[in-house]
Amino acid sequence: MAREMMYMDAINAAIIEEMQRDENVIFYGQNMAMTERDPMLKKFGKDRVRLTPISETAEIGIGIGAAMTGLRPIVELWMSEFMLVAFAQVLNEAPRLRYMSGGQVKVPLVLKAGFGFCAGWAGQHSNCIYHSMMGIPGLKVVVPSTPADAKGLMAAAIRDDNPVVYLHSYMLTLDKGQVPDGEYVVPLGVADVKRAGTDITIVAVGWMVKKAMAAAERLAQEGISAEVVDPRSLAPLDVKTIVASVKKTGRVVLVDQAPRHSSAAAVIAGEIAEHAFEHLRAPVKMVTALDASVPYSEPLENFVVPNEEKIVQAVKAVLANQEVAA
Amino acid sequence: MAREMMYMDAINAAIIEEMQRDENVIFYGQNMAMTERDPMLKKFGKDRVRLTPISETAEIGIGIGAAMTGLRPIVELWMSEFMLVAFAQVLNEAPRLRYMSGGQVKVPLVLKAGFGFCAGWAGQHSNCIYHSMMGIPGLKVVVPSTPADAKGLMAAAIRDDNPVVYLHSYMLTLDKGQVPDGEYVVPLGVADVKRAGTDITIVAVGWMVKKAMAAAERLAQEGISAEVVDPRSLAPLDVKTIVASVKKTGRVVLVDQAPRHSSAAAVIAGEIAEHAFEHLRAPVKMVTALDASVPYSEPLENFVVPNEEKIVQAVKAVLANQEVAA
Amino acid sequence: MPKKHQLSKDRLVWMFTQMVRIREFEEAVKRAFIEHPGVIRGHAHLGDGAEASIVGSLSTRNKTDLAMPSYRCHGYPIVLGTPLRKMMAEVFGRKDGLCKGFGGSMHLADPAHHFPGTSGIIGQSIAHATGAALTAQVKKTGQVVYCFFGDGASKQGAFFESVNMAAVWKLPIVYVLENNQYQAYTHFSLEDANAVAGDPLSKKAAAFSIPGVTVDGTDPVAVHKAVSKAADRARAGKGPSLVETKFYRLSAHGNVITVPPLPTQFPEHEAVAVYGNKKEFAQWKAKDPVVKFRSRLIKTRALTEANAKRIEDAARAEVKDAVEFALASPLPAPEEAVNYVYA
Amino acid sequence: MPKKHQLSKDRLVWMFTQMVRIREFEEAVKRAFIEHPGVIRGHAHLGDGAEASIVGSLSTRNKTDLAMPSYRCHGYPIVLGTPLRKMMAEVFGRKDGLCKGFGGSMHLADPAHHFPGTSGIIGQSIAHATGAALTAQVKKTGQVVYCFFGDGASKQGAFFESVNMAAVWKLPIVYVLENNQYQAYTHFSLEDANAVAGDPLSKKAAAFSIPGVTVDGTDPVAVHKAVSKAADRARAGKGPSLVETKFYRLSAHGNVITVPPLPTQFPEHEAVAVYGNKKEFAQWKAKDPVVKFRSRLIKTRALTEANAKRIEDAARAEVKDAVEFALASPLPAPEEAVNYVYA
Ligand SMILES: Cc1ncc(C[n+]2csc(CCOP(=O)(O)OP(=O)(O)O)c2C)c(N)n1
Ligand SMILES: Cc1ncc(C[n+]2csc(CCOP(=O)(O)OP(=O)(O)O)c2C)c(N)n1
Ligand SMILES: [Mg+2]
Ligand SMILES: [Mg+2]
């Protein structure tokens, strides 16, 4: 059975279900569970649901220490940029401790944060920083693009025995979709073909999956069949599924909300260059944010961030096998 | 005129010369200038050369504030991983403040740090984190591989009006090379063809340039002519020079000390896939660290990090146009 | 208080004027969410309630001293002399804004008026302010830096690291911890160890062996007095002080967070909306610093009712003009967005 | 001191024994740089001088209490019961090492003996220790966490953030600030604002309104007393305390940093090598905690000279055996390196 649900509600549903399932799961963060009327606090009690100060280094570090000693913390970090004040804990503590101990400890920790809020939040609150967390041995990173994935990936993240950064797109918060009832786990490290197609592959992440789907729809009306692949996990990255799609279609556009060299798109393009080269019939093409911080004012912001139109144009350019300026 | 100099001495020479040239340049960090006998302190005085506590967030943040108000600080951070405790300052403050102010302020700041110390320093002190600083609009990143570049890029970094992360490879610290006397500036954003060749391009960063040069030497003895390109700046990245080399040779191996998906190699491979595709006669090939943190014990460490032999094998595989496991 | 810090009648009236200008500006911003929906994007944070803290602090500054506030930054430049037109235009994301529409409400900057900029990431700008004080020291400019940050920010590592360094280096800086009793939706008593123990937040000064004092942040004269002392100390080369100004944020943390194109508005104050504590809100509302200071000046005859009205009318007119200017200013051209990335 | 914390003769002898075992282990590690060059890679940091702080603290623990030290971590597991063989094999990078050669000197870990691991990044493990205390509280295990960190680490934001949270949550943790007077090459008086003002570093406790005390860290009984009180408080659900144990690191910060294949060795102590201050070094050398405690126990007849010798010989033999074991243990197979990345 499934039901229609909002993306954000799907995330919460997974957290609640996993907390019901395993009493070692705890949940804390800033500006949550302030009063006894808080529904999560009511359900799970003061020990398991907590309010924290603006102390990300301690919040994440405490999560690590708690995970090393038997709990399974979910840390609510709100915006992913806030993690940067504590990035040593994310990149150089959580994923290293198991390895350095020769496998003696594990760190089952979920770092939950939203990203890419393009809504006039300007230069420090609108970024995509997933690229900086890719390729860190020991660290997993997931980016759901639909309510169902949001639920299934959260469940998987909580059950995983490794640190997982769970990044939800702010722009998808209110989107609705069918979400399976009850236990629903989307395995980490498995990409999803969100739309099948034959002429070209579009690889997109997070909010950009929605834009890519819209672009594919428009292209379909013009007789172009685009396959949309959503990696869902950026680490581990399901290179196999992506490469298989590219091998099938022979062409690929990579869409990413981040600037070009800090995008997952660039890394994926590198993998394609190594593993699908012989099947490519045209150069890969990246559609990314421009090389600028996200500006405040609406026309400026719109100009910097990729959109449906740019995707459509890129697809057409690749199909015409001619390079156009990014 | 030039003279033989060690890599680390070349860096210091540039700092001293620039501090002599411009009294707004200041230099501070942990575990330096502890006593009045310190040569830098003697030369430039207590105001301009300072000792700091283990407070990277404040150290870098103070550098930003000082830069906004008229100084040109160089912050000695020692190991690049230490920057992670203050990564918000590096990724989300220094490069954003000018943009957010609509160009009213500038942040001429140099963050100096060593990286990639493969000498038994284990999982938290041996990493390459440059990848996480690529593609951040407003931020420049340089990685010198020779004493001359070490000097010239430091001079350029200090003179630049933007925040520049200057990353020196610990493994090259004692290497010697010819270094021009006096004023010598290597422009930021310009790659260097470290060795000309015709059969294949090897793109390598930092310590890996040295390994690539050694591999090219060995390959030359077998009649294979490899061109070695050193980006020197990772941001801005000189895609043009890299692509030109690949267009010429038609084949490319990318060497990087970081794990695959956190490497500059992957990003560069993505650019090549978009901009040199038609000229490629074989898939690109990456030689990177394995997907593991750097382990302590020597045989383990050697196994994880790329070496000359792996580069030679990769080049031969590409020339044979057959894929081999990474 | 030492004679030199005694406030003349003119100065008191000037302070009142600035407080009124801040209040009028913030109320106009708040009204804009209703009167001009969609014009303000992102997150806007108001300083109503903080007027005494802001003006009391900045009334002690010398001409070239710097102010480095947090992202809740509207009040400070108003006192420094930044034109309200440019400020409002920036909040509205216009081409004629202070930052040409690149920064918005959280990131006002006006270096020409001694306000280098802000950070939206909590605690980080405390380090920037400390760096500005380093410049003052190295270049011997005689400047003092006024660093403002919230009760919430005092739980971020950047705060402790910065103050320690300022104390060791004896930097010319005054740390004004504006305890408006909330960090977003969280009452400070729920997250601060000093508060949990019933101690003032200024006790944190002991961690650096520097003076720490808590002062009534609804009284601009009390703030002036405490900050004067701290600024004197800074100017004398004796290093930083910590002044906790305790007052109450009178509006909600910020406008409601929504996903575009849903319009966003200002909700009720958290005391009521989150904690259901109407009494707390009413008690502090009764201590409104602008209202209190007005009565006091009238009572002490520093001001007549007529003059007060004139000041208020002038401020209202100035703000109205700013709104009109901002609305008339064009949006920036999209292609502008790639400028100012590099110097 | 309360009766229950009074130390029996046996207990005092046990404490002396642990101190000797630590000292012998550290001296063997130091000697290995000369006797077996190249066997220890990277950076090794010794705890000689810290014996009284380590043993005095851990002598107050209950069976399942956890120790969470910094990267200067050899001493603690020795007290907890970790086999020296496995420890030395890890320091030598061998297959039979505690961490199979993956961690080395800085990253010993032995969760089976209540030592979950360490971080090499200053200050970060203070948060981890606080998290372990959270587990103890949530799971109601009755455990106390002993969190050790250096004077240098007390300038890292992680320290302040963690202690504040522990105080608000009343976590069962004792923060032992081991002030060995140096952070790498820097004397603490050059970087700490409390020290600059002539105050003890335990004054930082005021920032959290928790007990803070400074104790003679060369005296294991004094440390025991102070830490007992703190542990009692933690166990009673009253939250954290800060105990500054002041002593002196007797060896240099670590072996010299070199680029392979250049061999690395232990240099002279920074007091001499950097500051040219032989007197300081000599003064503190005279307060060697192991030597002092030995004489005291003999003077108070808790120990005979013959027993002391026996203990020392046994420790020496144990460490010699550990070195031989470690040397005989094979290096790990290269292909092992891709294991343990994910659980
Ligand atoms: C590092 C970081 N964490 C979280 C946030 C989200 N945030 C924005 S404002 C705010 C509250 C700040 O409270 P306070 O410092 O008291 O300042 P006030 O809003 O009261 O002026 C928070 C938590 C942030 N911007 N940066
Ligand atoms: C964040 C960070 N900055 C710098 C370093 C380099 N470093 C390693 S040990 C050390 C000194 C630590 O001093 P202290 O905390 O007093 O501990 P001690 O060595 O005296 O035991 C420093 C600065 C580091 N490891 N991490
Ligand atoms: Mg506040
Ligand atoms: Mg120390």
CSV table of N, CA and C in Angstrom, one decimal, chain B residues 166-228:
chain,number,residue,atom,x,y,z
B,166,TYR,N,46.8,28.1,-0.5
B,166,TYR,CA,48.1,27.8,-1.0
B,166,TYR,C,48.5,26.4,-0.4
B,167,LEU,N,48.5,25.4,-1.2
B,167,LEU,CA,48.8,24.0,-0.6
B,167,LEU,C,50.1,23.5,-1.1
B,168,HIS,N,51.0,23.3,-0.2
B,168,HIS,CA,52.3,22.7,-0.5
B,168,HIS,C,52.3,21.2,-0.1
B,169,SER,N,52.9,20.4,-1.0
B,169,SER,CA,53.0,19.0,-0.7
B,169,SER,C,54.1,18.7,0.3
B,170,TYR,N,53.7,18.1,1.4
B,170,TYR,CA,54.8,17.7,2.4
B,170,TYR,C,55.9,16.9,1.8
B,171,MET,N,55.5,16.0,0.8
B,171,MET,CA,56.5,15.1,0.3
B,171,MET,C,57.5,15.8,-0.6
B,172,LEU,N,57.3,17.0,-0.9
B,172,LEU,CA,58.2,17.7,-1.8
B,172,LEU,C,59.1,18.7,-1.0
B,173,THR,N,58.8,18.8,0.3
B,173,THR,CA,59.4,19.8,1.1
B,173,THR,C,60.9,20.0,0.9
B,174,LEU,N,61.6,18.9,0.8
B,174,LEU,CA,63.1,18.9,0.7
B,174,LEU,C,63.6,18.8,-0.7
B,175,ASP,N,62.7,18.8,-1.7
B,175,ASP,CA,63.2,18.7,-3.1
B,175,ASP,C,63.9,20.0,-3.5
B,176,LYS,N,64.9,19.8,-4.3
B,176,LYS,CA,65.6,21.0,-4.8
B,176,LYS,C,65.3,21.2,-6.3
B,177,GLY,N,65.5,22.5,-6.6
B,177,GLY,CA,65.3,22.9,-8.0
B,177,GLY,C,65.8,24.3,-8.2
B,178,GLN,N,65.9,24.7,-9.5
B,178,GLN,CA,66.4,26.1,-9.8
B,178,GLN,C,65.2,27.1,-9.5
B,179,VAL,N,65.5,28.1,-8.8
B,179,VAL,CA,64.5,29.1,-8.5
B,179,VAL,C,65.0,30.5,-8.8
B,180,PRO,N,64.2,31.2,-9.6
B,180,PRO,CA,64.7,32.6,-10.0
B,180,PRO,C,64.9,33.5,-8.8
B,181,ASP,N,66.0,34.2,-8.8
B,181,ASP,CA,66.2,35.2,-7.8
B,181,ASP,C,65.2,36.4,-7.9
B,182,GLY,N,65.0,37.0,-6.8
B,182,GLY,CA,64.2,38.3,-6.8
B,182,GLY,C,62.8,38.1,-7.2
B,183,GLU,N,62.2,39.1,-7.7
B,183,GLU,CA,60.8,39.1,-8.0
B,183,GLU,C,60.5,38.0,-9.0
B,184,TYR,N,59.6,37.1,-8.7
B,184,TYR,CA,59.2,36.0,-9.6
B,184,TYR,C,57.8,35.6,-9.3
B,185,VAL,N,56.9,35.8,-10.2
B,185,VAL,CA,55.5,35.6,-10.0
B,185,VAL,C,55.0,34.6,-11.0
B,186,VAL,N,54.4,33.6,-10.6
B,186,VAL,CA,53.7,32.6,-11.5
B,186,VAL,C,52.2,32.9,-11.5
B,187,PRO,N,51.7,33.3,-12.6
B,187,PRO,CA,50.3,33.8,-12.5
B,187,PRO,C,49.4,32.7,-12.1
B,188,LEU,N,48.4,33.0,-11.3
B,188,LEU,CA,47.4,32.0,-10.9
B,188,LEU,C,46.5,31.7,-12.1
B,189,GLY,N,46.1,30.4,-12.1
B,189,GLY,CA,45.2,30.0,-13.2
B,189,GLY,C,45.9,29.6,-14.5
B,190,VAL,N,47.2,29.4,-14.4
B,190,VAL,CA,47.9,29.0,-15.6
B,190,VAL,C,48.6,27.7,-15.4
B,191,ALA,N,48.2,26.6,-16.2
B,191,ALA,CA,48.9,25.3,-16.0
B,191,ALA,C,50.3,25.4,-16.7
B,192,ASP,N,51.0,24.4,-16.4
B,192,ASP,CA,52.4,24.3,-16.9
B,192,ASP,C,52.7,22.9,-17.5
B,193,VAL,N,53.1,22.9,-18.7
B,193,VAL,CA,53.5,21.7,-19.3
B,193,VAL,C,54.9,21.4,-18.8
B,194,LYS,N,55.0,20.4,-17.9
B,194,LYS,CA,56.3,20.2,-17.2
B,194,LYS,C,57.2,19.3,-18.1
B,195,ARG,N,56.6,18.6,-19.0
B,195,ARG,CA,57.4,17.8,-20.0
B,195,ARG,C,56.6,17.7,-21.2
B,196,ALA,N,57.2,18.0,-22.4
B,196,ALA,CA,56.5,17.9,-23.6
B,196,ALA,C,56.6,16.4,-24.1
B,197,GLY,N,55.5,16.1,-24.8
B,197,GLY,CA,55.4,14.7,-25.3
B,197,GLY,C,54.4,14.6,-26.4
B,198,THR,N,54.3,13.5,-27.1
B,198,THR,CA,53.4,13.4,-28.2
B,198,THR,C,52.4,12.2,-28.1
B,199,ASP,N,52.7,11.2,-27.4
B,199,ASP,CA,51.9,10.0,-27.4
B,199,ASP,C,50.7,10.0,-26.4
B,200,ILE,N,50.9,10.7,-25.3
B,200,ILE,CA,49.9,10.7,-24.3
B,200,ILE,C,50.1,11.8,-23.3
B,201,THR,N,49.0,12.3,-22.7
B,201,THR,CA,49.1,13.4,-21.7
B,201,THR,C,49.0,12.8,-20.3
B,202,ILE,N,49.8,13.1,-19.4
B,202,ILE,CA,49.6,12.8,-18.0
B,202,ILE,C,49.4,14.1,-17.3
B,203,VAL,N,48.2,14.2,-16.7
B,203,VAL,CA,47.9,15.4,-15.8
B,203,VAL,C,48.1,14.9,-14.4
B,204,ALA,N,48.9,15.7,-13.7
B,204,ALA,CA,49.2,15.3,-12.3
B,204,ALA,C,49.2,16.5,-11.4
B,205,VAL,N,49.0,16.3,-10.1
B,205,VAL,CA,48.9,17.4,-9.2
B,205,VAL,C,49.9,17.2,-8.0
B,206,GLY,N,50.6,18.2,-7.6
B,206,GLY,CA,51.5,18.2,-6.4
B,206,GLY,C,52.6,17.1,-6.5
B,207,TRP,N,52.6,16.3,-5.5
B,207,TRP,CA,53.6,15.2,-5.4
B,207,TRP,C,53.5,14.3,-6.6
B,208,MET,N,52.3,14.1,-7.1
B,208,MET,CA,52.1,13.2,-8.2
B,208,MET,C,52.8,13.7,-9.5
B,209,VAL,N,53.1,15.0,-9.6
B,209,VAL,CA,53.8,15.5,-10.7
B,209,VAL,C,55.2,14.9,-10.8
B,210,LYS,N,55.8,14.8,-9.6
B,210,LYS,CA,57.1,14.2,-9.5
B,210,LYS,C,57.0,12.7,-9.9
B,211,LYS,N,56.0,12.0,-9.5
B,211,LYS,CA,55.8,10.6,-9.8
B,211,LYS,C,55.6,10.5,-11.3
B,212,ALA,N,54.8,11.4,-11.9
B,212,ALA,CA,54.5,11.4,-13.3
B,212,ALA,C,55.7,11.6,-14.1
B,213,MET,N,56.6,12.6,-13.7
B,213,MET,CA,57.8,12.9,-14.4
B,213,MET,C,58.7,11.6,-14.4
B,214,ALA,N,58.8,11.0,-13.2
B,214,ALA,CA,59.6,9.7,-13.2
B,214,ALA,C,59.0,8.7,-14.1
B,215,ALA,N,57.7,8.6,-14.1
B,215,ALA,CA,57.1,7.6,-15.0
B,215,ALA,C,57.4,7.9,-16.4
B,216,ALA,N,57.3,9.2,-16.8
B,216,ALA,CA,57.5,9.6,-18.1
B,216,ALA,C,58.9,9.3,-18.6
B,217,GLU,N,59.8,9.4,-17.6
B,217,GLU,CA,61.2,9.1,-17.9
B,217,GLU,C,61.4,7.6,-18.3
B,218,ARG,N,60.7,6.8,-17.4
B,218,ARG,CA,60.8,5.4,-17.7
B,218,ARG,C,60.2,5.0,-19.0
B,219,LEU,N,59.0,5.6,-19.3
B,219,LEU,CA,58.3,5.4,-20.5
B,219,LEU,C,59.1,5.8,-21.7
B,220,ALA,N,59.9,6.9,-21.6
B,220,ALA,CA,60.7,7.4,-22.7
B,220,ALA,C,61.7,6.3,-23.1
B,221,GLN,N,62.2,5.7,-22.0
B,221,GLN,CA,63.2,4.6,-22.3
B,221,GLN,C,62.6,3.5,-23.1
B,222,GLU,N,61.3,3.3,-23.0
B,222,GLU,CA,60.6,2.3,-23.8
B,222,GLU,C,60.0,2.9,-25.1
B,223,GLY,N,60.4,4.1,-25.4
B,223,GLY,CA,60.0,4.7,-26.6
B,223,GLY,C,58.6,5.4,-26.6
B,224,ILE,N,58.1,5.6,-25.4
B,224,ILE,CA,56.8,6.2,-25.3
B,224,ILE,C,57.0,7.7,-24.8
B,225,SER,N,56.4,8.6,-25.6
B,225,SER,CA,56.6,10.0,-25.3
B,225,SER,C,55.4,10.6,-24.6
B,226,ALA,N,55.6,10.8,-23.3
B,226,ALA,CA,54.5,11.3,-22.5
B,226,ALA,C,54.6,12.8,-22.2
B,227,GLU,N,53.5,13.5,-22.3
B,227,GLU,CA,53.5,15.0,-22.0
B,227,GLU,C,53.0,15.0,-20.6
B,228,VAL,N,53.7,15.8,-19.7
B,228,VAL,CA,53.2,15.9,-18.3
B,228,VAL,C,52.7,17.3,-18.1
